[in-house]
Coordinates of C-alpha atoms in Angstrom, one line a residue:
M104 CA 3.7 11.3 10.4
K105 CA 6.1 14.0 9.1
L106 CA 5.9 14.3 5.3
L107 CA 8.3 15.9 3.2
H108 CA 7.3 17.1 -0.5
V109 CA 10.2 17.2 -3.2
I110 CA 9.0 19.3 -5.7
A111 CA 10.1 22.0 -8.5
S112 CA 7.7 24.7 -8.0
M113 CA 5.1 25.5 -5.8
N114 CA 4.0 28.3 -7.9
P115 CA 0.2 28.0 -8.3
T116 CA 0.8 29.2 -12.0
S117 CA 2.5 25.8 -12.6
G118 CA -1.2 24.0 -11.6
G119 CA -1.2 20.1 -10.7
P120 CA 0.8 19.0 -7.9
C121 CA 1.2 21.9 -6.3
Q122 CA -2.3 22.5 -6.6
G123 CA -3.0 19.0 -5.5
I124 CA -0.5 19.4 -2.4
R125 CA -2.2 22.6 -1.5
S126 CA -6.5 21.3 -1.9
S127 CA -5.4 17.9 0.2
D128 CA -3.7 19.6 3.1
A129 CA -6.3 20.4 5.5
E130 CA -7.6 17.3 4.7
M131 CA -4.8 15.2 5.3
H132 CA -4.3 16.9 8.8
L133 CA -7.3 15.2 9.9
Y134 CA -5.1 11.8 9.4
G135 CA -2.2 13.2 11.3
V136 CA -0.3 13.9 8.4
Q137 CA 1.6 17.1 8.7
R138 CA 3.5 18.2 5.6
E139 CA 6.2 20.2 4.9
I140 CA 7.7 21.1 1.3
V141 CA 11.1 22.0 -0.5
S142 CA 11.0 23.5 -3.8
L143 CA 13.2 25.2 -6.4
D144 CA 11.7 28.5 -6.3
S145 CA 13.2 31.6 -5.7
P146 CA 12.8 32.7 -2.0
D147 CA 11.7 36.1 -3.1
N148 CA 8.3 34.9 -4.6
A149 CA 5.4 36.3 -3.4
F150 CA 3.6 33.4 -3.1
L151 CA 5.9 31.9 -0.2
G152 CA 3.8 32.2 3.4
M153 CA 0.6 32.2 2.0
D154 CA 0.4 28.2 2.9
D155 CA -0.7 26.9 6.1
F156 CA 2.8 24.4 5.6
P157 CA 6.3 25.6 5.7
I158 CA 7.9 25.9 1.8
Y159 CA 11.6 25.9 1.8
A160 CA 12.1 28.0 -1.5
L161 CA 16.1 26.7 -2.6
G162 CA 16.3 28.3 -5.8
P163 CA 16.9 30.2 -7.9
V164 CA 17.5 27.9 -10.0
K165 CA 20.7 27.6 -12.8
T166 CA 19.9 25.5 -16.4
A167 CA 16.3 23.9 -18.1
W168 CA 17.3 21.3 -16.0
Q169 CA 16.3 23.6 -12.8
Y170 CA 19.7 22.9 -10.6
S171 CA 20.3 24.0 -7.7
P172 CA 23.4 24.3 -5.3
K173 CA 21.5 24.4 -2.3
L174 CA 19.5 21.2 -2.8
L175 CA 21.4 18.4 -1.9
P176 CA 23.2 19.4 1.1
W177 CA 19.6 20.4 2.7
L178 CA 17.8 16.9 1.3
I179 CA 21.4 15.2 3.5
E180 CA 21.3 17.1 6.7
H181 CA 17.0 17.1 6.8
L182 CA 15.9 13.8 5.2
C183 CA 15.6 12.1 8.4
N184 CA 13.7 14.0 10.1
F185 CA 10.5 12.7 8.1
D186 CA 9.0 9.5 8.2
V187 CA 8.0 9.5 4.2
V188 CA 9.2 11.6 1.4
I189 CA 7.4 11.7 -1.8
I190 CA 9.7 12.7 -4.9
N191 CA 6.7 14.6 -7.3
G192 CA 7.6 14.3 -10.5
L193 CA 10.6 13.7 -12.8
W194 CA 13.1 14.6 -15.4
L195 CA 14.3 17.5 -13.5
Y196 CA 17.1 18.1 -10.6
S197 CA 14.9 17.9 -7.7
S198 CA 13.9 13.9 -8.9
Y199 CA 18.0 12.6 -9.0
A200 CA 18.8 15.4 -5.9
A201 CA 16.4 13.4 -3.6
W202 CA 17.3 10.0 -5.3
K203 CA 21.3 11.0 -4.6
A204 CA 20.6 12.4 -0.9
M205 CA 18.8 9.1 -0.5
R206 CA 22.0 7.0 -1.5
I207 CA 24.1 8.8 0.7
V208 CA 22.7 9.4 4.1
K209 CA 21.7 5.5 3.5
R210 CA 25.3 5.1 3.3
Q211 CA 25.7 7.4 6.1
I212 CA 23.8 5.4 8.6
A213 CA 25.5 2.3 7.7
K214 CA 28.6 3.7 8.2
K215 CA 28.2 5.7 11.7
N216 CA 25.0 3.9 13.1
D217 CA 23.9 6.8 14.9
G218 CA 20.5 5.8 15.7
R219 CA 18.8 7.3 12.4
K220 CA 16.3 5.5 10.1
L221 CA 15.7 6.4 6.2
P222 CA 12.2 7.8 5.3
K223 CA 10.4 5.6 3.4
I224 CA 10.9 7.0 -0.6
Y225 CA 8.1 7.1 -2.9
V226 CA 7.7 8.7 -6.6
M227 CA 4.5 9.8 -7.7
P228 CA 5.3 10.9 -11.6
H229 CA 2.3 12.9 -12.3
G230 CA 1.6 11.5 -15.6
M231 CA 5.2 12.0 -16.7
L232 CA 5.9 8.3 -17.3
D233 CA 3.4 8.3 -20.0
P234 CA 4.2 7.1 -23.4
Y235 CA 2.7 10.0 -25.2
F236 CA 5.9 12.1 -24.1
Q237 CA 7.9 9.8 -26.1
R238 CA 5.4 8.9 -29.1
A239 CA 4.3 12.8 -30.0
A240 CA 5.6 13.9 -33.4
D241 CA 7.0 17.5 -31.8
R242 CA 8.9 16.3 -29.3
R243 CA 11.6 13.8 -30.8
L244 CA 14.6 15.6 -29.6
K245 CA 12.9 15.7 -26.4
A246 CA 12.3 11.8 -26.4
V247 CA 15.9 10.8 -27.6
R248 CA 16.9 13.0 -24.3
N249 CA 14.6 11.2 -22.1
L250 CA 15.8 8.0 -23.1
I251 CA 19.6 8.5 -22.4
Y252 CA 18.1 10.5 -19.2
W253 CA 16.4 7.6 -18.1
E254 CA 19.0 4.9 -18.5
L255 CA 21.4 6.9 -17.2
I256 CA 19.6 8.7 -13.7
E257 CA 15.6 8.0 -13.9
K258 CA 15.7 4.7 -14.1
Y259 CA 17.2 4.4 -10.7
V260 CA 15.4 6.9 -9.3
V261 CA 11.8 5.0 -10.1
N262 CA 13.3 1.5 -9.1
D263 CA 15.3 1.9 -6.3
A264 CA 12.4 4.0 -4.3
D265 CA 9.9 2.0 -2.3
G266 CA 7.0 2.4 -4.5
L267 CA 5.6 4.6 -7.2
L268 CA 2.0 6.3 -6.7
F269 CA -0.4 7.1 -9.3
T270 CA -3.4 9.3 -9.7
C271 CA -5.6 7.2 -11.5
E272 CA -5.3 3.5 -13.0
M273 CA -4.7 4.6 -16.4
E274 CA -1.4 6.3 -15.5
M275 CA -0.5 3.1 -13.7
V276 CA -1.0 1.0 -16.7
L277 CA 0.6 3.8 -19.2
A278 CA 3.7 4.1 -17.4
R279 CA 4.7 0.2 -18.2
E280 CA 4.7 1.0 -21.8
T281 CA 7.2 4.0 -22.1
F282 CA 10.9 2.8 -21.1
K283 CA 12.9 -0.7 -20.5
G284 CA 13.8 -1.6 -17.4
Y285 CA 11.3 -0.3 -15.6
R286 CA 10.5 -2.4 -12.8
P287 CA 9.3 -0.2 -9.3
K288 CA 9.2 -2.4 -6.1
K289 CA 5.9 -1.2 -6.0
E290 CA 3.2 0.4 -8.2
I291 CA 0.1 2.1 -6.0
N292 CA -3.3 3.9 -7.9
V293 CA -3.6 6.3 -4.5
G294 CA -6.1 8.3 -6.8
Y295 CA -6.6 11.9 -6.6
G296 CA -9.4 14.5 -5.5
I297 CA -10.0 18.1 -5.0
K298 CA -12.3 19.9 -2.5
P299 CA -15.4 20.5 -3.0
P300 CA -16.2 24.0 -4.6
P301 CA -17.4 27.1 -3.1
E302 CA -21.3 27.6 -3.5
Y303 CA -22.5 29.7 -6.3
N304 CA -22.8 33.0 -5.5
D305 CA -23.5 36.5 -7.9
A306 CA -19.9 37.8 -7.1
M307 CA -18.8 34.6 -9.4
R308 CA -20.7 35.5 -11.9
T309 CA -20.0 39.5 -11.7
D310 CA -16.4 38.7 -11.5
F311 CA -16.3 36.5 -14.2
L312 CA -18.1 39.1 -16.8
E313 CA -15.9 41.6 -15.9
K314 CA -13.1 39.4 -17.4
C315 CA -15.3 38.3 -20.3
P316 CA -18.6 40.9 -21.1
E317 CA -19.1 39.0 -24.2
V318 CA -21.0 35.6 -23.0
E319 CA -23.3 37.8 -20.2
N320 CA -26.6 36.0 -20.9
E321 CA -25.7 33.7 -23.6
P322 CA -24.7 29.8 -23.5
Y323 CA -20.9 29.1 -23.8
L324 CA -18.6 26.6 -23.7
L325 CA -15.4 27.0 -21.3
F326 CA -12.3 25.8 -22.2
L327 CA -9.7 26.3 -19.2
S328 CA -6.6 25.0 -19.1
R329 CA -3.0 26.1 -20.6
I330 CA -3.0 27.4 -24.3
H331 CA -0.7 24.9 -25.1
E332 CA -0.3 22.2 -28.2
K333 CA -1.2 19.7 -25.6
K334 CA -4.7 20.8 -25.0
G335 CA -5.8 20.8 -28.5
V336 CA -7.3 24.0 -28.1
D337 CA -6.4 24.3 -32.0
L338 CA -8.7 21.5 -32.8
L339 CA -11.2 23.2 -30.9
I340 CA -11.1 26.3 -32.9
D341 CA -11.1 24.5 -36.1
A342 CA -13.6 22.4 -35.2
Y343 CA -16.0 25.6 -34.4
A344 CA -14.7 26.9 -37.6
R345 CA -15.8 23.9 -39.8
L346 CA -19.2 23.4 -38.4
I347 CA -20.5 27.1 -38.3
A348 CA -19.2 27.3 -42.5
T349 CA -21.6 24.6 -42.5
G350 CA -24.3 25.6 -41.0
Y351 CA -24.4 24.6 -37.2
Q352 CA -25.2 27.2 -34.7
L353 CA -22.6 27.0 -31.6
P354 CA -22.1 28.5 -28.4
K355 CA -20.4 30.9 -27.4
L356 CA -16.9 29.4 -26.7
V357 CA -14.4 30.6 -23.7
I358 CA -10.7 29.6 -24.0
A359 CA -9.5 30.6 -20.3
G360 CA -6.0 30.2 -19.3
P361 CA -2.2 31.1 -19.3
G362 CA -0.1 30.8 -22.9
L363 CA -1.9 33.0 -24.8
V364 CA 1.3 35.0 -25.2
S365 CA 3.3 32.4 -26.8
S366 CA 3.9 31.6 -30.1
F367 CA 0.9 28.5 -30.4
G368 CA -0.9 31.3 -27.9
K369 CA -0.4 33.4 -30.8
K370 CA -1.2 31.2 -33.5
V371 CA -4.4 30.1 -31.8
H372 CA -5.6 33.7 -31.3
Q373 CA -5.0 34.0 -34.8
M374 CA -6.9 31.5 -35.9
A375 CA -9.9 33.0 -34.1
Y376 CA -9.8 36.5 -35.4
S377 CA -8.6 35.9 -39.0
N378 CA -11.8 34.2 -39.2
P379 CA -14.9 36.4 -39.4
Q380 CA -17.5 33.7 -38.6
L381 CA -15.4 33.4 -35.3
Q382 CA -14.8 36.7 -34.1
D383 CA -17.8 37.1 -32.4
K384 CA -17.9 33.2 -31.2
V385 CA -14.5 32.9 -29.1
Y386 CA -12.9 34.7 -26.6
F387 CA -9.4 34.8 -25.0
P388 CA -10.0 36.0 -21.4
G389 CA -6.5 35.4 -19.9
M390 CA -6.0 33.2 -16.8
L391 CA -8.9 33.2 -14.5
Y392 CA -8.6 33.0 -10.6
G393 CA -11.0 32.8 -8.0
N394 CA -14.2 33.9 -8.2
A395 CA -13.8 34.7 -11.7
K396 CA -12.8 31.2 -11.9
W397 CA -15.8 29.7 -10.2
G398 CA -17.9 31.8 -12.6
A399 CA -16.5 30.4 -15.7
L400 CA -17.5 27.1 -14.7
Y401 CA -20.8 27.4 -13.2
C402 CA -22.0 29.6 -15.8
S403 CA -21.0 27.3 -18.5
D404 CA -23.3 25.2 -20.2
A405 CA -20.5 22.7 -20.2
F406 CA -16.1 22.4 -20.0
I407 CA -14.9 21.0 -23.0
L408 CA -11.0 19.6 -23.4
P409 CA -9.9 18.3 -26.7
S410 CA -6.3 17.1 -24.7
H411 CA -3.8 15.3 -26.5
Q412 CA -2.8 14.1 -22.9
E413 CA -3.7 14.2 -19.7
N414 CA -2.7 12.7 -16.7
F415 CA -5.7 14.0 -14.5
G416 CA -7.3 17.0 -15.5
I417 CA -7.7 18.9 -11.8
A418 CA -9.9 21.4 -14.0
V419 CA -12.5 18.7 -15.5
V420 CA -12.8 17.3 -12.2
E421 CA -13.7 21.0 -10.7
A422 CA -15.9 21.2 -13.9
L423 CA -17.8 17.8 -12.2
A424 CA -17.8 19.2 -9.2
C425 CA -19.7 22.5 -10.6
A426 CA -22.4 19.7 -11.8
K427 CA -21.0 20.8 -15.6
P428 CA -20.7 18.1 -18.2
V429 CA -17.5 17.2 -19.5
L430 CA -16.5 17.3 -23.6
I431 CA -13.2 15.5 -23.3
S432 CA -11.2 13.4 -25.5
N433 CA -10.3 9.6 -24.4
Q434 CA -6.8 11.0 -23.8
I435 CA -7.4 12.1 -20.5
N436 CA -6.4 9.5 -17.7
I437 CA -10.0 9.7 -16.2
Y438 CA -12.3 9.4 -18.8
M439 CA -13.1 6.0 -18.1
E440 CA -14.9 7.1 -15.2
I441 CA -16.5 9.8 -16.7
E442 CA -18.1 7.7 -19.8
A443 CA -19.4 5.5 -17.3
G444 CA -20.6 7.8 -15.2
G445 CA -22.3 9.3 -17.9
G446 CA -21.2 12.6 -17.2
G447 CA -19.9 13.8 -20.4
I448 CA -19.6 13.2 -24.0
I449 CA -15.9 11.4 -24.8
A450 CA -14.3 11.4 -28.5
D451 CA -10.9 11.2 -30.1
D452 CA -8.4 13.7 -29.8
T453 CA -8.6 14.5 -33.7
I454 CA -10.4 17.2 -36.0
G455 CA -12.8 14.3 -36.4
G456 CA -13.0 13.5 -32.9
T457 CA -13.9 16.8 -31.6
I458 CA -16.4 17.6 -34.3
Q459 CA -18.6 14.6 -33.8
M460 CA -18.0 15.4 -29.9
L461 CA -19.5 19.2 -31.2
K462 CA -22.0 17.6 -32.8
R463 CA -23.3 14.9 -29.8
W464 CA -23.4 17.8 -27.5
L465 CA -25.9 20.1 -30.0
E466 CA -27.8 16.9 -30.4
L467 CA -28.8 16.5 -26.6
S468 CA -32.3 18.1 -25.1
A469 CA -32.2 20.8 -22.1
D470 CA -32.8 18.0 -20.1
Q471 CA -30.2 15.3 -21.3
R472 CA -27.9 18.1 -20.5
R473 CA -29.2 19.1 -16.9
E474 CA -29.3 14.9 -16.5
A475 CA -25.9 14.9 -17.6
G476 CA -24.9 17.2 -14.9
N477 CA -26.3 15.3 -12.4
K478 CA -24.4 12.6 -13.2
A479 CA -20.8 14.8 -13.2
L480 CA -21.8 15.9 -9.9
R481 CA -22.0 12.4 -8.6
I482 CA -18.7 11.3 -10.8
F483 CA -17.1 13.5 -9.0
N484 CA -18.5 12.9 -5.1
D485 CA -18.3 8.7 -5.8
N486 CA -14.4 9.3 -7.3
F487 CA -12.7 12.0 -7.1
H488 CA -13.8 14.0 -3.6
I489 CA -11.2 15.6 -1.6
T490 CA -11.7 12.9 1.3
S491 CA -11.8 9.9 -0.7
S492 CA -8.7 10.0 -2.1
S493 CA -6.8 11.4 1.2
I494 CA -7.9 8.1 2.9
A495 CA -6.4 5.9 0.2
F496 CA -3.4 8.3 -0.1
T497 CA -2.5 8.2 3.3
N498 CA -3.1 4.4 4.1
A499 CA -0.3 3.8 1.0
I500 CA 2.6 5.9 2.8
K501 CA 2.0 4.7 6.1

């Protein structure tokens, strides 16, 4: 089976969808799926050529819509070379161009009767139909823009596709709440998974401590995600400040990820370092890669993410795979699986919820924390291992 992914970017720093494609590629080969990618990345990007699958980079893009004049002609020419096309994500030119190419090629086939066959077309929203994005107070203008765009374009992208592919049950349920006129032909929960992490070795710890030497031989909680308003990192720092002010003894907090140079990143950095009680508690090592990332996970006491919205949360699953308990909000769409399996602590995405989550963690004994870690690993193996998700994905698109 030849599969084409249409995606805005395959830059590793963009996270989520492109990471999922990379993580599952070897497994998908076992089931006879050959992948190719068309993206809007600039063709001179350094990461191109490092993957085992071809990436046709048709950027650079123009405007915030990420328009590229090369994409539509490329799709019209090559669409029928594939058995299945997956449109990854919404709200950008890439999804519109794939839908328009499908309509153009369909008309061409009907007119010429030249033996070509239109591939199956699926949309994988990756959480972009979550009602959070229409309801969040800081997204009111974007919500109006999305509503207009939905009526003009995206509704047809969604409803004309052969089906929508969702990463978890919660994502599929939430997508039904967001827009009127949402009538996909088929909804399929294909799940999502990652490869098991590399086994721990001392080089991981060494590489991590080079980035964050302040936590050597110290217990710490790990926030590993973009430093962004949506992720609730400000709640986490505020909760730390309030608990320490009332006498609680908290582990150190490592906030690792890109975004520290953004206006929000500077704000949360100031929140931490303007408070004398947090200056030797909170550390920002930046984005972690490779051994340093795995060292941060394996050496942590637990992973923490009080996010306001998370479609899947690959970093959450990576923590589970490292046998680490996860302290997360109930706005992360896989929280029910984690709660049911006992692999973490779940709370509201509020300052009160974050404080309560930290208090509950502090109340656990060492044995209870170890058991939560063991349960976390079982949750990963039962729900989020790359093998099971790849089988489900392949069966869904056949």
